[in-house]
mmCIF file of C-alpha atoms in Angstrom:
data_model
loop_
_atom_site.group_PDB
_atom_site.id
_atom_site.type_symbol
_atom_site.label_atom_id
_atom_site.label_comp_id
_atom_site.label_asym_id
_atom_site.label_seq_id
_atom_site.Cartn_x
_atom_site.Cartn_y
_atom_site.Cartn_z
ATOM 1 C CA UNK A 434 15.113 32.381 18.887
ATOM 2 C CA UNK A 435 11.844 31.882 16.474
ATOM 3 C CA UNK A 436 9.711 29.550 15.690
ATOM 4 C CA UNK A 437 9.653 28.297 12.126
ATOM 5 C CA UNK A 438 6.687 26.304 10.070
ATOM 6 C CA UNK A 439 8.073 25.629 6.907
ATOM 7 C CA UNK A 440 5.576 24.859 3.932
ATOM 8 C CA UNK A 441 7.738 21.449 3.490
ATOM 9 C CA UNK A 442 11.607 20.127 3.992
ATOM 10 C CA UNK A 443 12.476 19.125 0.804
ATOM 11 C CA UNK A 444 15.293 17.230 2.089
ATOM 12 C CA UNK A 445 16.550 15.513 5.285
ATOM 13 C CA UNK A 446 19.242 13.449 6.430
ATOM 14 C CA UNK A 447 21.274 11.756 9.337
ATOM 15 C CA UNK A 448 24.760 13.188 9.161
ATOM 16 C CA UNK A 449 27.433 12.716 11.668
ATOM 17 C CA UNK A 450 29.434 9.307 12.656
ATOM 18 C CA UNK A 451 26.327 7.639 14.512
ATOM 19 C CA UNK A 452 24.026 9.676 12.201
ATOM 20 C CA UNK A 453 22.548 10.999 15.104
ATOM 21 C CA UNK A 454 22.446 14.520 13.628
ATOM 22 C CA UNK A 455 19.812 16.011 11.219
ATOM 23 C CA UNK A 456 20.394 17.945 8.115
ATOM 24 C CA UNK A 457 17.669 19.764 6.724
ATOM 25 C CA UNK A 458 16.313 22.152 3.932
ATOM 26 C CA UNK A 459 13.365 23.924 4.705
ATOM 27 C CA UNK A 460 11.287 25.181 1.843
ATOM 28 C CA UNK A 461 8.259 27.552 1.406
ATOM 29 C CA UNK A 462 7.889 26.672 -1.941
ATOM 30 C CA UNK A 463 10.259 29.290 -3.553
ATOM 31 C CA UNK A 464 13.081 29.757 -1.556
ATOM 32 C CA UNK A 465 15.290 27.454 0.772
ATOM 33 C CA UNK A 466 17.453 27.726 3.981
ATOM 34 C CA UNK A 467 19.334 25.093 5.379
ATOM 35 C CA UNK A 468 19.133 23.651 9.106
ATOM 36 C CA UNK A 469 21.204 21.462 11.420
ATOM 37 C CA UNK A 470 20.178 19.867 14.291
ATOM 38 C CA UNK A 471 22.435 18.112 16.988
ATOM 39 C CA UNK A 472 21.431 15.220 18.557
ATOM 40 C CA UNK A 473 18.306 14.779 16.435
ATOM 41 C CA UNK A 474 18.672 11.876 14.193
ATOM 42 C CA UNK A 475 15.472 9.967 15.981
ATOM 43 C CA UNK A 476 12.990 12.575 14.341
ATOM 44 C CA UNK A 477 14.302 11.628 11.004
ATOM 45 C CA UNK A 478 11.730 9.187 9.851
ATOM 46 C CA UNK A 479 8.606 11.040 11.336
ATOM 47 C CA UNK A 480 9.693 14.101 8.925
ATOM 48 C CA UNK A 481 10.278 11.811 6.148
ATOM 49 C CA UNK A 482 6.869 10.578 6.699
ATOM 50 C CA UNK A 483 5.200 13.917 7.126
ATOM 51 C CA UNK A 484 7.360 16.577 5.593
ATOM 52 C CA UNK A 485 4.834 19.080 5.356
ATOM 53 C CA UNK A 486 3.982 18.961 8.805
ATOM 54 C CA UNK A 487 6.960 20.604 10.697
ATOM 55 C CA UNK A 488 7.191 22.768 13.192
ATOM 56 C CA UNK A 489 10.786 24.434 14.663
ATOM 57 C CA UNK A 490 12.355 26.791 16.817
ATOM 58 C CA UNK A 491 15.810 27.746 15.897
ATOM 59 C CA UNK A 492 17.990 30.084 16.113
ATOM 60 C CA UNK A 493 19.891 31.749 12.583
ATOM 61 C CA UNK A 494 23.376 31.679 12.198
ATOM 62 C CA UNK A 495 25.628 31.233 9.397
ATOM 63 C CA UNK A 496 27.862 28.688 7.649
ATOM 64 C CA UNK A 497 30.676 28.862 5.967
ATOM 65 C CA UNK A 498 32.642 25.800 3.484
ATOM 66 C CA UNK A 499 34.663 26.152 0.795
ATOM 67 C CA UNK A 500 34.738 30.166 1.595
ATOM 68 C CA UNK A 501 31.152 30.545 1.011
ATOM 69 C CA UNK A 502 28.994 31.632 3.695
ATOM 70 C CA UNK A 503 25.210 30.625 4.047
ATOM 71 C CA UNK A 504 22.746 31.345 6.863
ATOM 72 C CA UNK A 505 21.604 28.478 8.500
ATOM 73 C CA UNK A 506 19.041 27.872 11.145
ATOM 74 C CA UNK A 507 20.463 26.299 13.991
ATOM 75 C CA UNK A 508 17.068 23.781 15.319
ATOM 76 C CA UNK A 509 16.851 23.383 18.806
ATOM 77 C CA UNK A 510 13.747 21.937 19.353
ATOM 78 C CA UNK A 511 11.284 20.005 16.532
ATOM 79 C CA UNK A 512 8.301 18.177 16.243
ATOM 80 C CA UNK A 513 6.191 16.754 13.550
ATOM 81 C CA UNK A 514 2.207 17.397 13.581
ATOM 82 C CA UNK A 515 -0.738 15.540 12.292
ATOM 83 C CA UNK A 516 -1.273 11.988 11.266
ATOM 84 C CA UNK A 517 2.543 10.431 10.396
ATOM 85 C CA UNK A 518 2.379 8.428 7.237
ATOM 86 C CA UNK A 519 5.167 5.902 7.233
ATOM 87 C CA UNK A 520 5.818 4.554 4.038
ATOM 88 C CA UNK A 521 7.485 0.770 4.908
ATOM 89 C CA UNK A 522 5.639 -1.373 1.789
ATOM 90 C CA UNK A 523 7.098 -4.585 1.820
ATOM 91 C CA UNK A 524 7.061 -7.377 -0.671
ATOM 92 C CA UNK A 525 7.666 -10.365 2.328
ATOM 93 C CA UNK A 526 6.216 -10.230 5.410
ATOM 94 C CA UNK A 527 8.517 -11.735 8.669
ATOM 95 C CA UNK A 528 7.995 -11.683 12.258
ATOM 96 C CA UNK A 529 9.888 -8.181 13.391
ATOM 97 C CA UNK A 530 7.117 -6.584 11.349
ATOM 98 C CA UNK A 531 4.961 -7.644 13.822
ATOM 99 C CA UNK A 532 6.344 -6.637 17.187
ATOM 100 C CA UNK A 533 5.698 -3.330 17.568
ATOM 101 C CA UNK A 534 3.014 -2.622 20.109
ATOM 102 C CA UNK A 535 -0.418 -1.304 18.066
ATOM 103 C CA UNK A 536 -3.051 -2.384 15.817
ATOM 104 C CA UNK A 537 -2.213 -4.268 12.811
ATOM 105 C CA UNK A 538 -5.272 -4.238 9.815
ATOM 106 C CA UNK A 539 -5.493 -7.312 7.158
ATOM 107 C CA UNK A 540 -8.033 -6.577 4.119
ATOM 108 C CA UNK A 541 -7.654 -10.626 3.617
ATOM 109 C CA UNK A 542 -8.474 -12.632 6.106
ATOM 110 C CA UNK A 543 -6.617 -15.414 4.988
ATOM 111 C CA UNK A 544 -3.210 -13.581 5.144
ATOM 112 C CA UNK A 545 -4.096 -12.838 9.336
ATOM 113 C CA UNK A 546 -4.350 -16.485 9.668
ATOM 114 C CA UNK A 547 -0.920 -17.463 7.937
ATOM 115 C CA UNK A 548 0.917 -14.594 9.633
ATOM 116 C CA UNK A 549 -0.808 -14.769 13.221
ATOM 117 C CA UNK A 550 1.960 -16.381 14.415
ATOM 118 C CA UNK A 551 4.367 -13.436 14.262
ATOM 119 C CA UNK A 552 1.999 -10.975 16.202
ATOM 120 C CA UNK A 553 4.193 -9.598 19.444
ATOM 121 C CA UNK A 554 2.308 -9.794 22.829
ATOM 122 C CA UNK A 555 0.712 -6.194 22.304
ATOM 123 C CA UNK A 556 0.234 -6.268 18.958
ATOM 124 C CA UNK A 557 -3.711 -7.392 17.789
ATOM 125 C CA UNK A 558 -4.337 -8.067 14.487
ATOM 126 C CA UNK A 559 -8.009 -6.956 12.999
ATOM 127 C CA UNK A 560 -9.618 -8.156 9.906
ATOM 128 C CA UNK A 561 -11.308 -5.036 8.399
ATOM 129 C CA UNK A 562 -13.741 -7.508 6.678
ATOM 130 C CA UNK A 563 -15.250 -8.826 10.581
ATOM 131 C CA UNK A 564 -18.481 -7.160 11.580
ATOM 132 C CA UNK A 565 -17.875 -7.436 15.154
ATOM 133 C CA UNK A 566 -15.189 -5.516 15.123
ATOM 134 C CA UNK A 567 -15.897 -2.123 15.609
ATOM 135 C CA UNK A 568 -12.879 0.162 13.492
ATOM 136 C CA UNK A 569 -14.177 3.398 15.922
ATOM 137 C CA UNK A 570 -12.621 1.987 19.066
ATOM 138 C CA UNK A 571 -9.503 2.861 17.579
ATOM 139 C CA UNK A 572 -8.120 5.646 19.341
ATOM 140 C CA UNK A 573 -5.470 8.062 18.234
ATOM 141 C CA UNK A 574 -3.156 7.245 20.293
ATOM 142 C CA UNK A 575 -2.247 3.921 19.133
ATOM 143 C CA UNK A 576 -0.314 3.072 16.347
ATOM 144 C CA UNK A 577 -1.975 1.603 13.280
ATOM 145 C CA UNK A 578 0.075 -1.122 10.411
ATOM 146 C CA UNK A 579 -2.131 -1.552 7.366
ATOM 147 C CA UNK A 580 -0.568 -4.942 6.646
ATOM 148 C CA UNK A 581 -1.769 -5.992 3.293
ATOM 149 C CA UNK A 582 -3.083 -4.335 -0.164
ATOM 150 C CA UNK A 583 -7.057 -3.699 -0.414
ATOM 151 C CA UNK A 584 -8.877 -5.053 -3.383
ATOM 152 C CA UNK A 585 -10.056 -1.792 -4.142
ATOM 153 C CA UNK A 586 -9.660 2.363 -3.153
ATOM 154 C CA UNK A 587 -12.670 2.164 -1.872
ATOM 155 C CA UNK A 588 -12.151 -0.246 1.136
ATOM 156 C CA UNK A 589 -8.648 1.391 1.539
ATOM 157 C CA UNK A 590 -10.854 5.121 1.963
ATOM 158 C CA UNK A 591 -13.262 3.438 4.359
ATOM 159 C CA UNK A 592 -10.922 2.176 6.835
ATOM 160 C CA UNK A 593 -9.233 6.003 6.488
ATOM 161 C CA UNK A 594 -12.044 7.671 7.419
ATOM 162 C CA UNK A 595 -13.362 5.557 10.088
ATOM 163 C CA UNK A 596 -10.599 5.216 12.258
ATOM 164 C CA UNK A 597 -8.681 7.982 14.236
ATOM 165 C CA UNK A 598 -4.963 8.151 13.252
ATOM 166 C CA UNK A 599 -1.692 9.807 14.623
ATOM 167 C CA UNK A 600 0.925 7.371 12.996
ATOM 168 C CA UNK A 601 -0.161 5.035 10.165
ATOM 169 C CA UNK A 602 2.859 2.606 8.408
ATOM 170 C CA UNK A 603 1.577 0.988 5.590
ATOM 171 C CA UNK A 604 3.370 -2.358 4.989
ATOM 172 C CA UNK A 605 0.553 -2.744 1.925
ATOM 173 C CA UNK A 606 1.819 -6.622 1.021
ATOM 174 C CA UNK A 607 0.769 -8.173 -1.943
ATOM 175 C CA UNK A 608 1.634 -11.648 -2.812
ATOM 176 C CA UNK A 609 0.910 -11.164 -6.367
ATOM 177 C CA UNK A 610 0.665 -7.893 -8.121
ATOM 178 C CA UNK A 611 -2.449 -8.362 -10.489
ATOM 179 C CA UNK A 612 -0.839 -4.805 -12.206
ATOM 180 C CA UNK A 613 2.020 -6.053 -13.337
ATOM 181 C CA UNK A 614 0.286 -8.764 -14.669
ATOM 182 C CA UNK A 615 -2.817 -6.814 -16.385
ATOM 183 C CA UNK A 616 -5.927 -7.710 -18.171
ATOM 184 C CA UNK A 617 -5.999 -10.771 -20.496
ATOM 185 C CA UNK A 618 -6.181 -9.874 -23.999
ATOM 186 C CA UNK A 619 -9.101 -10.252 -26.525
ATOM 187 C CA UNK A 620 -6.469 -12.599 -28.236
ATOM 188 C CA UNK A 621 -6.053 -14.832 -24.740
ATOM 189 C CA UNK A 622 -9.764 -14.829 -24.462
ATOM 190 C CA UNK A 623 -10.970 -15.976 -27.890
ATOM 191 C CA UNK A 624 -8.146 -18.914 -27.339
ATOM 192 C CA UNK A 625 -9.394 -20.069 -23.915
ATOM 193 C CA UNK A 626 -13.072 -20.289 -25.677
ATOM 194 C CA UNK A 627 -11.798 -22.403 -28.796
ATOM 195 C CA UNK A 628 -9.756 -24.867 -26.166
ATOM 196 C CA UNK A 629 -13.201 -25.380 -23.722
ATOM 197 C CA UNK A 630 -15.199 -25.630 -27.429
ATOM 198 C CA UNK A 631 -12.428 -28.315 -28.144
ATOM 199 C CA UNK A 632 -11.620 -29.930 -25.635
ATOM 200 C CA UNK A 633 -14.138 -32.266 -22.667
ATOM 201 C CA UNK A 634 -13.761 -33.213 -18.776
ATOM 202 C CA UNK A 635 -10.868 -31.049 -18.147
ATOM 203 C CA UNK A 636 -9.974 -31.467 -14.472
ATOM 204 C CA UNK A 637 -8.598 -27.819 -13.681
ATOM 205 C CA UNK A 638 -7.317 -29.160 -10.399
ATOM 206 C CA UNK A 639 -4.943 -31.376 -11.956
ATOM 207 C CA UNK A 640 -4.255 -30.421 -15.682
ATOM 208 C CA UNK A 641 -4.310 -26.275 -15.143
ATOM 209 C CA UNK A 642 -0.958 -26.044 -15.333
ATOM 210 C CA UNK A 643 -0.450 -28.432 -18.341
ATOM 211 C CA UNK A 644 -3.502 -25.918 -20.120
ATOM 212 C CA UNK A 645 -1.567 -22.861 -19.160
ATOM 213 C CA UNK A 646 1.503 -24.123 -21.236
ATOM 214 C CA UNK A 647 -0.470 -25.160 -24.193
ATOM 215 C CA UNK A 648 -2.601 -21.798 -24.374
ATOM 216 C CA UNK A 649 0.737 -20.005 -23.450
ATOM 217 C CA UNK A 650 -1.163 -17.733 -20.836
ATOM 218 C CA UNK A 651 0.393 -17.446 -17.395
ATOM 219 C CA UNK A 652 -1.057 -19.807 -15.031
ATOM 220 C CA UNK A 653 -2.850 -17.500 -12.538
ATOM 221 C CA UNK A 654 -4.245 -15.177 -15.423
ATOM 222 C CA UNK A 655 -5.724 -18.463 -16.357
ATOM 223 C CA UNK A 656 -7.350 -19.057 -13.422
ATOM 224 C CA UNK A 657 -8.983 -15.862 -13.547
ATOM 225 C CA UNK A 658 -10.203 -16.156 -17.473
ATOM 226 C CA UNK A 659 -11.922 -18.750 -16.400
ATOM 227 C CA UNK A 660 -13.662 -17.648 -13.366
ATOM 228 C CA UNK A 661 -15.011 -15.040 -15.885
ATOM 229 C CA UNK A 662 -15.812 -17.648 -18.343
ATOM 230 C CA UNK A 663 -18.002 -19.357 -15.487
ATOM 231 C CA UNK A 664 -19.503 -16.083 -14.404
ATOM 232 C CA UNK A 665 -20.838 -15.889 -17.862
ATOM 233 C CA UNK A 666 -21.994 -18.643 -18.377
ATOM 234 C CA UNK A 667 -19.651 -19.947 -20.986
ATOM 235 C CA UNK A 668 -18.168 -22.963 -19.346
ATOM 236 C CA UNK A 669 -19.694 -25.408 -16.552
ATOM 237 C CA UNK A 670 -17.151 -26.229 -13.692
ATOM 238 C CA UNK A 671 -18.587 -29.937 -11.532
ATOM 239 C CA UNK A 672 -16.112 -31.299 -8.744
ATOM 240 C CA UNK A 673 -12.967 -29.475 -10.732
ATOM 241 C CA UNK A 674 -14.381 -30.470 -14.103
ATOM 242 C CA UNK A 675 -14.896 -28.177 -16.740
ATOM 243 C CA UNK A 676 -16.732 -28.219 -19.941
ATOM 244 C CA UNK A 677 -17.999 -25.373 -22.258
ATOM 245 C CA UNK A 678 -21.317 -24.674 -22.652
ATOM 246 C CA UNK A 679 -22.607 -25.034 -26.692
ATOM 247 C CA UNK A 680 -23.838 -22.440 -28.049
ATOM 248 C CA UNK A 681 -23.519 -20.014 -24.742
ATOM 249 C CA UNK A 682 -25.080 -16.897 -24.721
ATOM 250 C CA UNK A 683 -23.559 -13.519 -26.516
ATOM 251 C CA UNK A 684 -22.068 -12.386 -22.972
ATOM 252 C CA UNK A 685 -20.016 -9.045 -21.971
ATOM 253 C CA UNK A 686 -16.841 -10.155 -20.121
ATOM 254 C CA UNK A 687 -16.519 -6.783 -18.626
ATOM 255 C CA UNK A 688 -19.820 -7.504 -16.858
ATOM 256 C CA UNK A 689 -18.493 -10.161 -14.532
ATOM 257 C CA UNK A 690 -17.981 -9.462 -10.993
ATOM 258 C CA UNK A 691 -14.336 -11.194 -11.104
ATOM 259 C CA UNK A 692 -13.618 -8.653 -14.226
ATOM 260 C CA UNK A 693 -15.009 -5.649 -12.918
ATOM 261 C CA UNK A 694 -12.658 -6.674 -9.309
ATOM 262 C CA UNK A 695 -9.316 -7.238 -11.402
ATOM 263 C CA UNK A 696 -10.129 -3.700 -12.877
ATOM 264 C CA UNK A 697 -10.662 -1.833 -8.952
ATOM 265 C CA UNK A 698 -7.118 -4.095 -8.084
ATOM 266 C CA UNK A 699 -5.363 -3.060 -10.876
ATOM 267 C CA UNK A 700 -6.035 0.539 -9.929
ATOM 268 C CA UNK A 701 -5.481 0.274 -6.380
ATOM 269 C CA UNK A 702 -1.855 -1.283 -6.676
ATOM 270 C CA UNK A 703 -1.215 1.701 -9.418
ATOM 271 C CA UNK A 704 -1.904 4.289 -6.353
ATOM 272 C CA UNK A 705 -1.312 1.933 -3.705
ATOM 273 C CA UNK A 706 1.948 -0.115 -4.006
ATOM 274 C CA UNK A 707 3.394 2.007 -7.779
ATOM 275 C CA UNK A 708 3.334 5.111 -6.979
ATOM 276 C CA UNK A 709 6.177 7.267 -5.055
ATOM 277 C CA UNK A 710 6.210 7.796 -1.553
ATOM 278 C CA UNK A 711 5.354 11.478 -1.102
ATOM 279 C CA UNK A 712 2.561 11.069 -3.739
ATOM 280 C CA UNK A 713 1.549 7.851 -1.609
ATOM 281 C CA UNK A 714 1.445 10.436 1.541
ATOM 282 C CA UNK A 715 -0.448 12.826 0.352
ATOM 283 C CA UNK A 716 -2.937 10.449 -1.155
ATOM 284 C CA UNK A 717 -3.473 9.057 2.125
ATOM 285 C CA UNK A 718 -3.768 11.983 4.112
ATOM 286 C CA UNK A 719 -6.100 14.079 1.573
ATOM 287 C CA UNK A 720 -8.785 11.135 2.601
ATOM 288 C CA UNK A 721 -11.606 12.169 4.703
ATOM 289 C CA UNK A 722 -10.415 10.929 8.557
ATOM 290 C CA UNK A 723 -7.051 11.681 7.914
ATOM 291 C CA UNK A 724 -6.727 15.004 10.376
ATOM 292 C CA UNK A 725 -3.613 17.169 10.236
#
């Protein structure tokens, strides 16, 4: 009997009428054994999560099918290391997400307040945005849900490297994927200016929708345009009112705050929510408080 470290296990799955049996293929990064392990179906998501961070002892013996004999490392004890990543994103949010006993993180403090109500008796929600709340206290030892998408990489790395992690599941919700969506156009823009030069008292609270069919721009891309078209000064918004300003200023759109936060979104869904799982894992784990 010998213990094992493989550099990664390629592949795992349940096997056996209750899948309560693991099949694995450990990998060094050139050359690959298979393993079997009875009774061991429970560890399958943690090496999913994290499977460059196991650890066996075993036993090898061989196995034959089809006349064709293999060795095989019979596992007889396993256990996954470092900080499990979970990878459970989620496009709706219900209340058996929420049961779990641990800490659960919103980025948006609006989406804590809509979802409160699903939080199980030992699960407390913290919005990373609250000053009182201190991210160190923490500890390791209890379970942390990052429930919703950050605005930018740069909030997502902070949290990562203050807090201390063994298992992380990232639910990363987004009601709205501002990547799919993209950037408005130079075309989009240059039509939204010609309708506010055009066009007087337009009550956005009431008649956005009506505007969003006439420009033919999607209704919440709207919305955004013109937040950046108020940023720079090109139209005036009073009580839901807006007007264009004559003769505005020669502005850079890419200067407004709202434009320059689309552009950090945009690239935190593309590593965030887009990309695969493993690449997801590792991304999370290289940053700084992440220890394996």
């Amino acid at each position: 009997m010998f213990e094992l470290v493989p550099t990664t296990v390629p592949q795992a799955r349940a096997i056996g009428s209750d899948q309560q049996h693991l099949k694995l293929q450990l990998g060094d990064g050139t050359n690959t054994i298979d393993a079997i392990g009875f009774s061991m179906g429970t560890a399958l998501p943690a090496i999913q999560a994290s499977p460059t961070d196991v650890t066996l002892v075993g036993e090898l013996s061989e196995n034959t099918w089809n006349g064709q004999t293999k060795p095989q490392i019979m596992v007889k004890d396993i256990a996954v290391t470092g900080t499990q990543v979970i990878d459970a994103r989620t496009q709706h949010l219900s209340a058996h997400l929420f049961q779990a006993p641990g800490v659960y993180l919103f980025f948006h403090q609006r989406l804590l307040k809509k979802v409160e109500q699903y939080l199980g008796s030992q699960a407390q929600a913290v919005w990373v945005g609250d000053t009182k709340m201190d991210l160190t206290a923490v500890t390791a030892n209890q379970a942390v849900f990052i429930v919703d998408c950050p605005d930018t990489l740069a909030d997502m790395t902070q949290v990562l490297s203050t807090i201390a992690l063994d298992q992380l599941t990232l639910y990363l919700y987004r009601q709205e994927s501002v990547y799919l969506t993209g950037m408005p156009n130079r075309a989009q823009f240059a039509k939204l200016f010609q309708f506010t030069a055009a066009h007087h008292d337009v009550d956005i609270h009431h008649q956005l929708t009506l505007v969003a069919k006439h420009l033919h721009i999607e209704r919440n891309l709207l919305i955004f345009m013109i937040q950046v078209f108020f940023e720079v000064g090109f139209v005036k918004i009073n009580d839901g009112v807006m007007n264009g300003v004559s003769n505005p200023a020669k502005a850079d759109l890419h200067h407004a705050p709202s434009y320059q936060l689309r552009e950090q979104q945009i690239v935190a869904e593309e590593t965030l929510l887009y990309s695969k799982s493993a690449a997801l894992q590792v991304w999370v784990k290289n940053q700084a408080a992440v220890k394996n």
